[in-house]
mmCIF file of C-alpha atoms in Angstrom:
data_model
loop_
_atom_site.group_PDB
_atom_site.id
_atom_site.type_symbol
_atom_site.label_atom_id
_atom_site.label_comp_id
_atom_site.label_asym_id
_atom_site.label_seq_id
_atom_site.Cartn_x
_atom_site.Cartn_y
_atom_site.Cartn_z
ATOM 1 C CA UNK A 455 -37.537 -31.417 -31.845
ATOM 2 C CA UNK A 456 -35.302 -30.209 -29.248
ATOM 3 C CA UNK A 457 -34.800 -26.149 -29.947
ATOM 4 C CA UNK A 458 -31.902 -24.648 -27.990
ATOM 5 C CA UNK A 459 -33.007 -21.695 -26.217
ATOM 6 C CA UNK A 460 -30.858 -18.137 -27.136
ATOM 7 C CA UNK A 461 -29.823 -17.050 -24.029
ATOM 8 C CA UNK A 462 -26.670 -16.198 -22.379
ATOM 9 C CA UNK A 463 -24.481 -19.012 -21.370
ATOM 10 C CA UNK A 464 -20.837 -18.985 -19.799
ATOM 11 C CA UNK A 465 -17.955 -19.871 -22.050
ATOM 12 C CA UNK A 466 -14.703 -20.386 -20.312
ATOM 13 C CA UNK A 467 -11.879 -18.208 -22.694
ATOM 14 C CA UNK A 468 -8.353 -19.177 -22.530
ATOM 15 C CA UNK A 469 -7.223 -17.294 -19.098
ATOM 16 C CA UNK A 470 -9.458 -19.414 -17.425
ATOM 17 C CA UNK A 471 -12.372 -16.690 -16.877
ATOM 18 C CA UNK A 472 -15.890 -17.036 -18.085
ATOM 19 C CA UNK A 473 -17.609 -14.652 -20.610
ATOM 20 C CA UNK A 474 -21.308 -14.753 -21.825
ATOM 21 C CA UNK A 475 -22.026 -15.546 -25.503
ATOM 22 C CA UNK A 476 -25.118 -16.476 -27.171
ATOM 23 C CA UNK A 477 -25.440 -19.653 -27.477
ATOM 24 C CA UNK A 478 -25.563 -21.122 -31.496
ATOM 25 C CA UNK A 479 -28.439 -23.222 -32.328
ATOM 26 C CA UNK A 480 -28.040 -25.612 -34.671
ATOM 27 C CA UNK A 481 -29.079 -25.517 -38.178
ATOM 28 C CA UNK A 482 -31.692 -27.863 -39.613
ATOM 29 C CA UNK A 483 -30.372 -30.271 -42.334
ATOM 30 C CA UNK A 484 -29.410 -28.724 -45.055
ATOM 31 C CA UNK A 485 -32.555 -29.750 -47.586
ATOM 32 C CA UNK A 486 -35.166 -28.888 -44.941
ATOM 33 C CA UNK A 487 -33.428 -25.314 -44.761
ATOM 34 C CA UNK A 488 -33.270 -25.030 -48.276
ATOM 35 C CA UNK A 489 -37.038 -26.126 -48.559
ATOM 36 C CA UNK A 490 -37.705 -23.683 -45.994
ATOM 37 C CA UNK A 491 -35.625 -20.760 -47.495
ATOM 38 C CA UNK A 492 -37.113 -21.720 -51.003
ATOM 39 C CA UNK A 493 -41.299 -21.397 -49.437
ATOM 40 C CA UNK A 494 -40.356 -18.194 -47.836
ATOM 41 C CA UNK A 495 -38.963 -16.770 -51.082
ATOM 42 C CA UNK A 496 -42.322 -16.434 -52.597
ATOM 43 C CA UNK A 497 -43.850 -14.307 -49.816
ATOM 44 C CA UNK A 498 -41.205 -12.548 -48.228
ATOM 45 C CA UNK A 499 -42.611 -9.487 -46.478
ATOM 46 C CA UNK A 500 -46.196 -9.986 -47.446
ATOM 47 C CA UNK A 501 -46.735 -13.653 -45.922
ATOM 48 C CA UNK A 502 -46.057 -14.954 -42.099
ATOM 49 C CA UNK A 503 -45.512 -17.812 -40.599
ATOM 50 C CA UNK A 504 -48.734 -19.220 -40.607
ATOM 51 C CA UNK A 505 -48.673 -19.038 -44.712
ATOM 52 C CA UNK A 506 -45.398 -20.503 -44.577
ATOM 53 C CA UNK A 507 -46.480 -23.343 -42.691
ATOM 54 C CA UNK A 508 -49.662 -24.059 -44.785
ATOM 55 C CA UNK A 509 -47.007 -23.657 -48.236
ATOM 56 C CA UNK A 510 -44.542 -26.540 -46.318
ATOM 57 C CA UNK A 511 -47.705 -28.654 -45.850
ATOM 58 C CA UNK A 512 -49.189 -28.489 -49.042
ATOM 59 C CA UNK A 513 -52.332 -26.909 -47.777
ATOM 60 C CA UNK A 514 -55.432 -26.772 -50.161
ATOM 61 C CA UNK A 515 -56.703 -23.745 -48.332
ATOM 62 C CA UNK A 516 -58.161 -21.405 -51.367
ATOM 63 C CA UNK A 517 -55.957 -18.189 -50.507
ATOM 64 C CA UNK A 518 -52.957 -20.433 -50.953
ATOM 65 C CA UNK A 519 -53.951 -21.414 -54.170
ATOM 66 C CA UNK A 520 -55.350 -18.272 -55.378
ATOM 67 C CA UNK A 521 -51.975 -16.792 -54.725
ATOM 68 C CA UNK A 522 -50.433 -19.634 -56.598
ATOM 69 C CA UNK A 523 -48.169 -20.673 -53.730
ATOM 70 C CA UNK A 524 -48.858 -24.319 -54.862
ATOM 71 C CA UNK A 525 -46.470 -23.474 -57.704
ATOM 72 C CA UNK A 526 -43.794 -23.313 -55.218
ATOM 73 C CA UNK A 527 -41.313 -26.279 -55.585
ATOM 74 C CA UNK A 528 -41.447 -26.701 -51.575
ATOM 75 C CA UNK A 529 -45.053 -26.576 -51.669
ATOM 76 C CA UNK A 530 -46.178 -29.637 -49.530
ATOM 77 C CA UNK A 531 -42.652 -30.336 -48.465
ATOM 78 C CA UNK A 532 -43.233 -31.553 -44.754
ATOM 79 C CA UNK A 533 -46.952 -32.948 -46.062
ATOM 80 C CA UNK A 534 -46.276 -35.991 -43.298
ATOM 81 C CA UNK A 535 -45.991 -33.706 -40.484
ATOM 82 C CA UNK A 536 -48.608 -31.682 -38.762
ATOM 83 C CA UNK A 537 -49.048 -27.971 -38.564
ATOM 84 C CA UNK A 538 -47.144 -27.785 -35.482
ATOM 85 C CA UNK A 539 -44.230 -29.777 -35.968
ATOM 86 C CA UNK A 540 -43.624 -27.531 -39.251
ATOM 87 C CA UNK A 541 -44.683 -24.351 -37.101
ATOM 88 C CA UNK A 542 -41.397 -25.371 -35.262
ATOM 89 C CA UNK A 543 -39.416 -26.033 -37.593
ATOM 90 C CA UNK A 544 -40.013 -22.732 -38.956
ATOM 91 C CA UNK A 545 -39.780 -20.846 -35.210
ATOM 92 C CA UNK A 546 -36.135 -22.883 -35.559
ATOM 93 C CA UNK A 547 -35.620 -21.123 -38.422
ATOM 94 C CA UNK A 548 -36.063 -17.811 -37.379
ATOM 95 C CA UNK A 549 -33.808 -18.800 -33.865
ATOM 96 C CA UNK A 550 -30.860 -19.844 -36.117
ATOM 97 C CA UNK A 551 -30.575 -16.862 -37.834
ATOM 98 C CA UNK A 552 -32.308 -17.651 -41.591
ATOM 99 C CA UNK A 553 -35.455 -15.665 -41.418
ATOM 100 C CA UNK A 554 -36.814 -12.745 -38.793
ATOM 101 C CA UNK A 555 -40.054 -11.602 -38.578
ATOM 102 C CA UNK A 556 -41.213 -7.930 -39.234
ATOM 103 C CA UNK A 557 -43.681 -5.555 -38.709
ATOM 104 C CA UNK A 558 -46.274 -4.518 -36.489
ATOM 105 C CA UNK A 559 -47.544 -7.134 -33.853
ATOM 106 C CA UNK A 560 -50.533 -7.928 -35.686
ATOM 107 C CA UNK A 561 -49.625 -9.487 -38.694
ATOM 108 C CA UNK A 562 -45.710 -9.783 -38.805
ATOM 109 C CA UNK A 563 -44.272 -10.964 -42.339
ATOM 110 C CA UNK A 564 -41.313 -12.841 -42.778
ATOM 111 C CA UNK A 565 -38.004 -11.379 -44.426
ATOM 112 C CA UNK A 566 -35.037 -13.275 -45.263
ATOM 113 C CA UNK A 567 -31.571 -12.568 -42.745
ATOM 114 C CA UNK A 568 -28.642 -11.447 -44.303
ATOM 115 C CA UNK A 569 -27.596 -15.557 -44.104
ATOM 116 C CA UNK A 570 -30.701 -16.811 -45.142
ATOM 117 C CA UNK A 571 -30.905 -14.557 -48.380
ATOM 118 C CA UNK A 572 -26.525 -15.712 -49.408
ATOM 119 C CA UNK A 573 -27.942 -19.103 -49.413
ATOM 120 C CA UNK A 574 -31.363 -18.530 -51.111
ATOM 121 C CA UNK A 575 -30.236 -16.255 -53.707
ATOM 122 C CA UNK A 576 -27.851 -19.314 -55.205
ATOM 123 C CA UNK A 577 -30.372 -21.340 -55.162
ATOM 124 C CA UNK A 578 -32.961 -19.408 -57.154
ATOM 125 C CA UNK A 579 -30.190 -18.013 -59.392
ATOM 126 C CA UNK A 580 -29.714 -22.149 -59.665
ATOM 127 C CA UNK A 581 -33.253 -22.524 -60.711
ATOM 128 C CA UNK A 582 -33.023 -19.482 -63.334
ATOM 129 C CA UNK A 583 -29.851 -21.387 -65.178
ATOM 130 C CA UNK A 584 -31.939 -24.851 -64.905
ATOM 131 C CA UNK A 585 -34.789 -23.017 -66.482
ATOM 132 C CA UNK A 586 -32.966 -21.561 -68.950
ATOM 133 C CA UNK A 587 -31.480 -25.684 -69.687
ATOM 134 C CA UNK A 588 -34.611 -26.513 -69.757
ATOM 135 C CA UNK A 589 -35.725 -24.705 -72.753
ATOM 136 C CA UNK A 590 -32.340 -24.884 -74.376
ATOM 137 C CA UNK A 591 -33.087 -28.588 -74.328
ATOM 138 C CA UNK A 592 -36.783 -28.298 -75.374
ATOM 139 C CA UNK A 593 -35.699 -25.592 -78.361
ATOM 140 C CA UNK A 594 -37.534 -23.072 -76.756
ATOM 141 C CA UNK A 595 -36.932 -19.228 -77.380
ATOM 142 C CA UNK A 596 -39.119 -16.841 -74.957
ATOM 143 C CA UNK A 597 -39.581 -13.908 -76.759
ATOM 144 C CA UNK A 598 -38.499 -11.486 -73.999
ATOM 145 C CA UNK A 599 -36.545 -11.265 -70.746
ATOM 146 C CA UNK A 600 -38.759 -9.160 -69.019
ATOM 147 C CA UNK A 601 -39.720 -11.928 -66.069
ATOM 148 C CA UNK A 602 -35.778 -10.975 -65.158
ATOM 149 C CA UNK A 603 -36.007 -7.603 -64.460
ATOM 150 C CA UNK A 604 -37.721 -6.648 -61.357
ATOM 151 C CA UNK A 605 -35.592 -9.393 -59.879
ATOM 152 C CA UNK A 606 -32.803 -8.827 -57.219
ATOM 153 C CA UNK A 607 -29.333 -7.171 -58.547
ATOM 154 C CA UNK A 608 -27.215 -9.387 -56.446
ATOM 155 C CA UNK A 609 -29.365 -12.562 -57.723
ATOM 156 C CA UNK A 610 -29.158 -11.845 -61.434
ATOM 157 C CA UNK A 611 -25.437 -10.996 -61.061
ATOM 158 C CA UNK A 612 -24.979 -14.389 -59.898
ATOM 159 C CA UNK A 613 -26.941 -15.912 -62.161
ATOM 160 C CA UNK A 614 -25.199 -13.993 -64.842
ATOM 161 C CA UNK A 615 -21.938 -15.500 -63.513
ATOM 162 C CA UNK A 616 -23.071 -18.856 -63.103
ATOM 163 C CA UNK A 617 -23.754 -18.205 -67.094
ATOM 164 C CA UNK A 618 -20.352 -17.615 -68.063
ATOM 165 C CA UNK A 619 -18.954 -19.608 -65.485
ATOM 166 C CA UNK A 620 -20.461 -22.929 -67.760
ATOM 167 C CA UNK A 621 -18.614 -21.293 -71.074
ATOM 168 C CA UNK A 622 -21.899 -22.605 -72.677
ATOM 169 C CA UNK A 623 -22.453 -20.660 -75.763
ATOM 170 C CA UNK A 624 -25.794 -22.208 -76.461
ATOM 171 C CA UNK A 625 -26.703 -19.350 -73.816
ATOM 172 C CA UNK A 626 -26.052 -16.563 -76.192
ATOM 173 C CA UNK A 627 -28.984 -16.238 -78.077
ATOM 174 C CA UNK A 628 -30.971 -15.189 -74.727
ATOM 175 C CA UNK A 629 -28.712 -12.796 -73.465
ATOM 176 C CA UNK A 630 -29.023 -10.775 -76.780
ATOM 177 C CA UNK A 631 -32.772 -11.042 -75.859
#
């Protein structure tokens, strides 16, 4: 994979003069970011990018599955590819402007970017709505809403909107929950 490098590069403006901007890297297709975005999610600021490789791969390694990170619905996403091609895939990540890495040199985690987190944070309030289909369809009434609550603000509020949004009343009964 061919990774622009984010340095300085000469753009010619409209007078005719040059001025230095970063240059953009390109974004990976839009279901490997997702996939990407969507491994992350589950270890945001406790995992780096070594876990977030071995989740994308599908690794077997005992940690992994003692965490339960092969729950993860990218879990073994980029199976056909070796560590290091996902290694840079996830490196392009973090050059684009999706994820950063944070903390002490040592053991850095991985956090989402302001970007990264707008597009994540539909997605999983995406999964909470399917969820909630999901048992709609199977008749099934959880007896609490507790899973909900040390969640996001900003993700629940959309997910709350995406609720009304359908104008589905079968939703009712779990919002009085």
């Amino acid at each position: 994979m061919d990774i622009l490098e984010n340095d300085w590069v000469p753009i010619e403006n409209e007078r005719g003069s040059f001025e230095y901007m970063k240059r953009r890297i390109k974004p990976l297709p839009d279901d490997e970011l997702r996939a990407i975005l969507r491994a992350a999610d589950d270890i945001i600021a406790e995992g780096g990018r070594t876990l977030l490789t071995k989740i994308l791969k599908g690794s077997k390694e005992r940690k992994l599955l003692e965490l339960g990170l092969d729950h993860n619905p990218s879990y073994g996403f980029y199976r056909h590819l070796t560590l290091d091609q996902i290694t840079e895939k996830v490196d392009h990540m973090i050059q684009s402007g999706f994820l950063k890495t944070e903390g002490n040199w040592k053991f850095p985690t991985i956090i989402f970017t302001p970007l990264g987190w707008v597009i994540e944070k539909d997605r999983r309030a995406e999964e909470f709505v399917q969820e909630w289909d999901r048992w709609l369809d199977n008749n099934v009434t959880p007896l609490n809403m507790e899973y909900l609550k040390d969640r996001n603000r900003a993700m629940i509020f959309l997910f709350l909107y995406k609720i009304l949004c359908s104008r589905d009343n079968r939703y009712i009964p779990f919002l009085a929950l």
